[in-house]
Tab-separated table of N, CA, C and O in Angstrom:
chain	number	residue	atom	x	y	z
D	1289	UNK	N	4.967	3.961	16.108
D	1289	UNK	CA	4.043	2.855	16.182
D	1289	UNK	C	2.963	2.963	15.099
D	1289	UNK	O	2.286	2.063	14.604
D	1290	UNK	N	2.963	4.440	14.820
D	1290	UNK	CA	1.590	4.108	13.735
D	1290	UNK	C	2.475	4.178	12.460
D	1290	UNK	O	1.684	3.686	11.655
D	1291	UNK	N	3.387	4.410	11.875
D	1291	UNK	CA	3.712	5.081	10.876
D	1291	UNK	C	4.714	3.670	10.112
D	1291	UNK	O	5.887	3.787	10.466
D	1292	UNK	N	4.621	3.151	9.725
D	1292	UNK	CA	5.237	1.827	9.019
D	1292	UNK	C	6.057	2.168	8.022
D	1292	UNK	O	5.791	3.043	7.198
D	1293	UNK	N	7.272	1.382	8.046
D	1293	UNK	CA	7.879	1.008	5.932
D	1293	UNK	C	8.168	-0.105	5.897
D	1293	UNK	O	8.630	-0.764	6.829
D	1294	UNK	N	7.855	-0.581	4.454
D	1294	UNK	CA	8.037	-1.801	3.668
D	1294	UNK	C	8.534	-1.680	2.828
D	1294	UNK	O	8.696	-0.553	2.359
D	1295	UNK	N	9.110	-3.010	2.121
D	1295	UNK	CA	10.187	-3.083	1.109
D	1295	UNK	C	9.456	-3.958	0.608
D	1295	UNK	O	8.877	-4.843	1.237
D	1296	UNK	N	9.424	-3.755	-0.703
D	1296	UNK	CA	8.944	-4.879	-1.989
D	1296	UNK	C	10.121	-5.275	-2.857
D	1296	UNK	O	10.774	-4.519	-3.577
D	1297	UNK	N	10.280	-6.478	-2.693
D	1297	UNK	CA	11.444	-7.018	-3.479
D	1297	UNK	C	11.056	-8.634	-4.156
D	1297	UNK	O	9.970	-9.186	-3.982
D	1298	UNK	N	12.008	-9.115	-4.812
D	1298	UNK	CA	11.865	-10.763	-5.053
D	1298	UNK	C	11.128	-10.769	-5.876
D	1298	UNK	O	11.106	-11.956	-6.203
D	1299	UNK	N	9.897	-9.828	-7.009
D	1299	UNK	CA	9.356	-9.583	-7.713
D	1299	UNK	C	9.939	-10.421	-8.935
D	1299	UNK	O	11.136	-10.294	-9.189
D	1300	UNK	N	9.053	-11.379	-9.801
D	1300	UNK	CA	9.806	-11.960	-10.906
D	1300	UNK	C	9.148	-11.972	-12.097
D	1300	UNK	O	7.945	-11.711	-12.089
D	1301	UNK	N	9.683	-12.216	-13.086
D	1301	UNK	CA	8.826	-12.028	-14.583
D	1301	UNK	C	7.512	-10.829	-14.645
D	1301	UNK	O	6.348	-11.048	-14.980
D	1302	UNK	N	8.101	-9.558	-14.223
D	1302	UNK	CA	7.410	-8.535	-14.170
D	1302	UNK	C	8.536	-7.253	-14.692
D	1302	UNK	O	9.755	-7.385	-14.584
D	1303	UNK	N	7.840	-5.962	-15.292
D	1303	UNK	CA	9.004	-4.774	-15.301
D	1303	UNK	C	9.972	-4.521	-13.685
D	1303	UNK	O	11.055	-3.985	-13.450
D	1304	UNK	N	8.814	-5.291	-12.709
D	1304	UNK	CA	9.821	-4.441	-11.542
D	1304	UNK	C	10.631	-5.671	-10.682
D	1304	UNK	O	11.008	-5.697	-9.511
D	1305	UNK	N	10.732	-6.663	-11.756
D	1305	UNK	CA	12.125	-7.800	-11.454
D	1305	UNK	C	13.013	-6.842	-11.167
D	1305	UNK	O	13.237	-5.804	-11.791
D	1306	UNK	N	13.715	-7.418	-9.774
D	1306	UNK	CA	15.188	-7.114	-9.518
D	1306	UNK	C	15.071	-5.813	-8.745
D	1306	UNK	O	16.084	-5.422	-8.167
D	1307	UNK	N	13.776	-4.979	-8.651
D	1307	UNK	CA	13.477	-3.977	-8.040
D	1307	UNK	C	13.588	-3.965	-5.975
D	1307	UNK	O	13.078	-4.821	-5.251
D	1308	UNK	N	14.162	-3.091	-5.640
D	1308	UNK	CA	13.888	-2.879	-4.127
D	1308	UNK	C	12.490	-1.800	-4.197
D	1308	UNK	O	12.782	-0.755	-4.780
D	1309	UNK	N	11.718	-1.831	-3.941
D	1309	UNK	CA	10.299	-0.550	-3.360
D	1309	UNK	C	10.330	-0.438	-2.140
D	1309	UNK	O	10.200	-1.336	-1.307
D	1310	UNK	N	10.459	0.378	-2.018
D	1310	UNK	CA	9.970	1.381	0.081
D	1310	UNK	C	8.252	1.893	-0.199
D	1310	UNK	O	7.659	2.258	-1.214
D	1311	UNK	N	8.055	1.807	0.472
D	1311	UNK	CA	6.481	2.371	0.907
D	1311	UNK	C	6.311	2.747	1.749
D	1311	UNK	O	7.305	2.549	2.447
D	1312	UNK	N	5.231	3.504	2.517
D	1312	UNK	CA	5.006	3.925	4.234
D	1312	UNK	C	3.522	3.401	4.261
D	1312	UNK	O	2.756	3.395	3.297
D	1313	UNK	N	3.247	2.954	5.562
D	1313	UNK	CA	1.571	2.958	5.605
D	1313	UNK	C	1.780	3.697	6.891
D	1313	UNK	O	2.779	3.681	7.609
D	1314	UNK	N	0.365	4.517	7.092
D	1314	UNK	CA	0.329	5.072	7.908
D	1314	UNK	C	-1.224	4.901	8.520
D	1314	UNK	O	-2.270	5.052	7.889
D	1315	UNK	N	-1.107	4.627	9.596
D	1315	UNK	CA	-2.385	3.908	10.524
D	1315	UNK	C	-2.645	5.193	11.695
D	1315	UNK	O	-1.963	5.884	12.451
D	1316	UNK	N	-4.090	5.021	11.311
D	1316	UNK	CA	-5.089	5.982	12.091
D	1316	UNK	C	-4.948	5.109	13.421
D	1316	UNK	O	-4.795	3.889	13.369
D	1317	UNK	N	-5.031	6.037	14.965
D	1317	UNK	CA	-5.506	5.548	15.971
D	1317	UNK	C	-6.557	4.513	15.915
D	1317	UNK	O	-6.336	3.600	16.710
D	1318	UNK	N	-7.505	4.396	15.300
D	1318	UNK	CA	-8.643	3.716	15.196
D	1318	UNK	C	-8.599	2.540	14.503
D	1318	UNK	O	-9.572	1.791	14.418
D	1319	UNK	N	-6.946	2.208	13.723
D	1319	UNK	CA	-7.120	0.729	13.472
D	1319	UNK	C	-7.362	0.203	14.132
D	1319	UNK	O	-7.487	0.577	15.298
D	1320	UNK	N	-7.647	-1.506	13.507
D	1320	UNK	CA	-8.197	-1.752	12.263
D	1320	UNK	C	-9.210	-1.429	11.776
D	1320	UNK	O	-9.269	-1.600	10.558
D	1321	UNK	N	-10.454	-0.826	12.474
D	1321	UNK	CA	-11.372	-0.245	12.133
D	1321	UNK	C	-11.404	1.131	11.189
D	1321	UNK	O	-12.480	1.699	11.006
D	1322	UNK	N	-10.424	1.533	10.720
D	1322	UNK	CA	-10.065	2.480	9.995
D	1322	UNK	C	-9.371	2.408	9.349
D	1322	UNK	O	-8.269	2.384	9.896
D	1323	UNK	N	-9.323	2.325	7.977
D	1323	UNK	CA	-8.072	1.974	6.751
D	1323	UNK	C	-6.573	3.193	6.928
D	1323	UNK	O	-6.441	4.350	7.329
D	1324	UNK	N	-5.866	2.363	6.494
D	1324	UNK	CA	-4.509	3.043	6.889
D	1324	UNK	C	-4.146	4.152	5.232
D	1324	UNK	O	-4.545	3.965	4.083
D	1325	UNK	N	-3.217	5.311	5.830
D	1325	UNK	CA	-3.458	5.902	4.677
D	1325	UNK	C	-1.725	5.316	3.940
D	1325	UNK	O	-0.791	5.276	4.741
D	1326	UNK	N	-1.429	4.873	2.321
D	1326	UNK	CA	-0.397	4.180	2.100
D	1326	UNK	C	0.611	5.153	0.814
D	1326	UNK	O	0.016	5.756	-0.079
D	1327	UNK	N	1.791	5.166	0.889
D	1327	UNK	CA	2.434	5.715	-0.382
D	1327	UNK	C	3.728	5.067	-0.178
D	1327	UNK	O	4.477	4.771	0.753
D	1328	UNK	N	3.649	4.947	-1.815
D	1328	UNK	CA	5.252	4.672	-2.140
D	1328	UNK	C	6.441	5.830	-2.398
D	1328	UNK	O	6.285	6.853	-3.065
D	1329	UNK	N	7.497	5.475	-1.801
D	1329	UNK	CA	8.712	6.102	-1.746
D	1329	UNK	C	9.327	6.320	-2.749
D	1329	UNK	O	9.553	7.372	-3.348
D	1330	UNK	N	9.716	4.887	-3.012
D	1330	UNK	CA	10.627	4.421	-4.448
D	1330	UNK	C	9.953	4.930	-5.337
D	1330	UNK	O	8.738	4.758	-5.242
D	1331	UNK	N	10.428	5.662	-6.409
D	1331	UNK	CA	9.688	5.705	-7.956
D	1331	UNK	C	9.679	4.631	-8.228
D	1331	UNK	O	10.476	3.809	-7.774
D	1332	UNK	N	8.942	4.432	-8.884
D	1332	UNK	CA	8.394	3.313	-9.736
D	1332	UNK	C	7.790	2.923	-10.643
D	1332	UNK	O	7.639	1.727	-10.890
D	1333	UNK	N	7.219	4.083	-11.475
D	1333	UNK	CA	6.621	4.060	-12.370
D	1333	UNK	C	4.370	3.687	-12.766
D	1333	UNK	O	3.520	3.839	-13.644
D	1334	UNK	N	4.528	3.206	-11.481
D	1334	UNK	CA	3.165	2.676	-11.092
D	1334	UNK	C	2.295	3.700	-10.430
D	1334	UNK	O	1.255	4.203	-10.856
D	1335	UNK	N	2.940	3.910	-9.280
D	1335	UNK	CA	2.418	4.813	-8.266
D	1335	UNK	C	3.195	6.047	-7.900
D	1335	UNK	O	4.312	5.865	-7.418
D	1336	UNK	N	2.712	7.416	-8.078
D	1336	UNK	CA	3.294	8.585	-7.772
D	1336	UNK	C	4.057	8.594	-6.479
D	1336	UNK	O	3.389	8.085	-5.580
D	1337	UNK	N	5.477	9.091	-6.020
D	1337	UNK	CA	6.163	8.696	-5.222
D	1337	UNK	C	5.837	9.952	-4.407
D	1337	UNK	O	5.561	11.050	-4.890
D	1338	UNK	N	5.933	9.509	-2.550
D	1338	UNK	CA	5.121	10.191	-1.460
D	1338	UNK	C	4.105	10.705	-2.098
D	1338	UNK	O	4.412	11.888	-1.953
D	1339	UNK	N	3.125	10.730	-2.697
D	1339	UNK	CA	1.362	11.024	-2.898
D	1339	UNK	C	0.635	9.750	-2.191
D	1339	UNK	O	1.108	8.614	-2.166
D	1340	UNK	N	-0.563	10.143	-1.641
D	1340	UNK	CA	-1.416	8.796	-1.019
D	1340	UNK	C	-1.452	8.098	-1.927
D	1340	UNK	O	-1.031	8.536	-2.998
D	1341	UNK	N	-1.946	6.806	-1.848
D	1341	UNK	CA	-2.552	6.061	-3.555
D	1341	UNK	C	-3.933	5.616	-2.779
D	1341	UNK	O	-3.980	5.081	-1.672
D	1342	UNK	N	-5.116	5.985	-3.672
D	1342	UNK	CA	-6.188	5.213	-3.891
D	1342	UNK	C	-6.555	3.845	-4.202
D	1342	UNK	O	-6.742	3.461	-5.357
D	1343	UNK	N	-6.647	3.188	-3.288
D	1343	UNK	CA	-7.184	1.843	-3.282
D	1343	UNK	C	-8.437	1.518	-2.344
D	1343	UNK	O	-8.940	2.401	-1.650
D	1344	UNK	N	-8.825	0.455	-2.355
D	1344	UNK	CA	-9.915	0.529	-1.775
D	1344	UNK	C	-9.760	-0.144	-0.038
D	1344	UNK	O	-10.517	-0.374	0.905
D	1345	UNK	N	-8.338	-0.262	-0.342
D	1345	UNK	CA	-7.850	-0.800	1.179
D	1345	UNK	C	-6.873	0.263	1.761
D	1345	UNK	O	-5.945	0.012	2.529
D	1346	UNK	N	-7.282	1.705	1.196
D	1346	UNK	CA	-6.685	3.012	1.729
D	1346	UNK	C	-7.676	3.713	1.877
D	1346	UNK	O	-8.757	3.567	1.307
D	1347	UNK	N	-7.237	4.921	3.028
D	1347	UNK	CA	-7.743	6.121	3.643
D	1347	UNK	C	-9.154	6.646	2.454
D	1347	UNK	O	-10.205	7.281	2.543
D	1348	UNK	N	-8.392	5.941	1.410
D	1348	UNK	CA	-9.519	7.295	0.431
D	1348	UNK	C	-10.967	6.608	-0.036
D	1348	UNK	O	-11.878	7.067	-0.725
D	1349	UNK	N	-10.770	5.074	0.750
D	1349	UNK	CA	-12.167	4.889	0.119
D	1349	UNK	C	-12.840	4.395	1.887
D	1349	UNK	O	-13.186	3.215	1.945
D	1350	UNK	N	-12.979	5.061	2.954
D	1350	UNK	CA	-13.494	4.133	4.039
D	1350	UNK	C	-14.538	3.252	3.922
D	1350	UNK	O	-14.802	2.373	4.742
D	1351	UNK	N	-15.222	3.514	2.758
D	1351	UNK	CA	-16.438	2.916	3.024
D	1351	UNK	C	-16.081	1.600	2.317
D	1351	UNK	O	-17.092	0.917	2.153
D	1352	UNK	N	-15.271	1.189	1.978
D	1352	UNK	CA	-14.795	-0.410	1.300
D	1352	UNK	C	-13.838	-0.995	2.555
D	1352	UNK	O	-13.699	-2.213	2.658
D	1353	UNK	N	-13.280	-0.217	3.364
D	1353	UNK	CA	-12.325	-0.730	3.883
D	1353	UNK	C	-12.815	-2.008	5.183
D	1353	UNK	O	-13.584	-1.722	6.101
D	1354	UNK	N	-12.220	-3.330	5.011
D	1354	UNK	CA	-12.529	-4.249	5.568
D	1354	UNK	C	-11.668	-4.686	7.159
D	1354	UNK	O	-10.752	-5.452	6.863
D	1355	UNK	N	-11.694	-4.474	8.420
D	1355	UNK	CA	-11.174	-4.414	9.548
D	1355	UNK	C	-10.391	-5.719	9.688
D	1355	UNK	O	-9.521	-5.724	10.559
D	1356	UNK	N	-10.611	-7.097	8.782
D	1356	UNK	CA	-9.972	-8.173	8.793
D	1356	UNK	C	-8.709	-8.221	7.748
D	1356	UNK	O	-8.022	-9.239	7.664
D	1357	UNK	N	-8.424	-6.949	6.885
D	1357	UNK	CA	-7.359	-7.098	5.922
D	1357	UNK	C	-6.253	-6.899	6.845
D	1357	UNK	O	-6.683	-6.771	7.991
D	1358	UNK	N	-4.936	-6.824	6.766
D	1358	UNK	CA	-3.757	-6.487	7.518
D	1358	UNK	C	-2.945	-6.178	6.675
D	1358	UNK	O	-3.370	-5.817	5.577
D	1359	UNK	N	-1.728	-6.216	6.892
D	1359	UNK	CA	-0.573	-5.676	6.672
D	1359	UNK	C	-0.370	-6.240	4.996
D	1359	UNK	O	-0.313	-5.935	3.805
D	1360	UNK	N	-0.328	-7.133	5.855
D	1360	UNK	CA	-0.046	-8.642	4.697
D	1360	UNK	C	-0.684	-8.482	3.736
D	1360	UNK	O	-0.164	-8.493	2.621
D	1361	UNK	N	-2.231	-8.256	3.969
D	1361	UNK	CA	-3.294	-8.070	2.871
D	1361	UNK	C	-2.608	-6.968	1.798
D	1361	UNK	O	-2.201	-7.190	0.658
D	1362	UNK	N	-2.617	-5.702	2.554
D	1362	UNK	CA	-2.322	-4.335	1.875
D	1362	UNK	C	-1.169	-4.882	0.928
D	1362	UNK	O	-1.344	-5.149	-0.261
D	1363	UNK	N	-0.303	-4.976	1.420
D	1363	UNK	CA	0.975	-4.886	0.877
D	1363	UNK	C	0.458	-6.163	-0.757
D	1363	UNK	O	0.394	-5.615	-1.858
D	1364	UNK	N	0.201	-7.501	-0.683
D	1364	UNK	CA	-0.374	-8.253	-1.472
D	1364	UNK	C	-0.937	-7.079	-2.629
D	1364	UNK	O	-0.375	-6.751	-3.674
D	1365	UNK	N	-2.100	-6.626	-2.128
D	1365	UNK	CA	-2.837	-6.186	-2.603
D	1365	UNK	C	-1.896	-4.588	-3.806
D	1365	UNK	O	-2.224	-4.123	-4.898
D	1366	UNK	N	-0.893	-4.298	-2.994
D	1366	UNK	CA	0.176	-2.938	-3.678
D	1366	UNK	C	0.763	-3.979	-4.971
D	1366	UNK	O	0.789	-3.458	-6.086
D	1367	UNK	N	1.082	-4.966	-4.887
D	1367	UNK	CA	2.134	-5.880	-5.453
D	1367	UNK	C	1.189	-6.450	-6.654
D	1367	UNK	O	1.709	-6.388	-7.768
D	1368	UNK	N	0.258	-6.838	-6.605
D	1368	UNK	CA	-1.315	-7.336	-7.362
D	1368	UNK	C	-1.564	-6.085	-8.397
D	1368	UNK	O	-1.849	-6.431	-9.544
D	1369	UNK	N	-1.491	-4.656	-8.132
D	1369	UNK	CA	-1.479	-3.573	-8.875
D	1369	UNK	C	-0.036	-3.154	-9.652
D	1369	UNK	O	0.095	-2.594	-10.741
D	1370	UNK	N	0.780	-3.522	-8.909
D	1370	UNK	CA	2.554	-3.339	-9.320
D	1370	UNK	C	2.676	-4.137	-10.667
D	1370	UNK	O	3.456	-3.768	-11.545
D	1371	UNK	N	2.050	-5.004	-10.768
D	1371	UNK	CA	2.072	-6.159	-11.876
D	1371	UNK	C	1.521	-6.461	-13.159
D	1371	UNK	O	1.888	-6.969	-14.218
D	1372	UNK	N	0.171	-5.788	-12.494
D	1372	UNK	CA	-0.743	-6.341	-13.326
D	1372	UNK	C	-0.810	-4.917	-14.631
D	1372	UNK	O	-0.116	-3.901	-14.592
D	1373	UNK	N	-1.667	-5.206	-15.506
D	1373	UNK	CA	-1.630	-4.692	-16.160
D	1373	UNK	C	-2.562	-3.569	-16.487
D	1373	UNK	O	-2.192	-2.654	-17.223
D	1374	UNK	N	-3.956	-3.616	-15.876
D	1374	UNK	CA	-4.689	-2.492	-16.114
D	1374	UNK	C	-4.470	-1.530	-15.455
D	1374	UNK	O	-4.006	-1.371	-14.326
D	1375	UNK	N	-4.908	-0.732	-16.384
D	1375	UNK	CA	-5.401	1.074	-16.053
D	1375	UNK	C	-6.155	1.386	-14.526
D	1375	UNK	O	-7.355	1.114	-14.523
D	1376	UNK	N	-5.806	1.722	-13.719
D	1376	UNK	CA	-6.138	2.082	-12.447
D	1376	UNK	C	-5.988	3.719	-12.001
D	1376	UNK	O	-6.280	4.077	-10.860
């Protein structure tokens, strides 16, 4: 129940067109009030595969983390970094 995976796919006019991604989020007892801690599976070139990733809608920053983001948000928010182009 706490421990999630997702698949990122359907990705288009990006390097990770045509790509399947796995991820895990992993949720503290204390959601939503507590940011979930998140890593990707799949290599990918973006994000170090099983290492946490730092975002500000993960474990590593609580003090940004907003109790109204969800699933939906996070994942948006992985895909928004998957793409884009700056240095993070």
């Amino acid at each position: 129940m706490w421990e999630w995976y997702f698949c990122i796919f359907g990705l288009e006019d990006c390097v990770y067109a045509g790509g399947y991604y796995i991820g895990k989020i992993n949720f503290p007892h204390e959601y939503p009030f507590k940011p979930p801690g998140i890593q990707m599976i799949t290599p990918n070139g973006r994000f170090n595969e099983r290492e946490s990733i730092c975002t500000s809608f993960s474990h590593f920053h609580p003090e940004l983390w907003d109790p109204s983001w969800n699933v939906q948000t996070i994942i948006l928010g992985l895909i928004s970094f998957m793409v884009g182009t700056e240095h993070t």
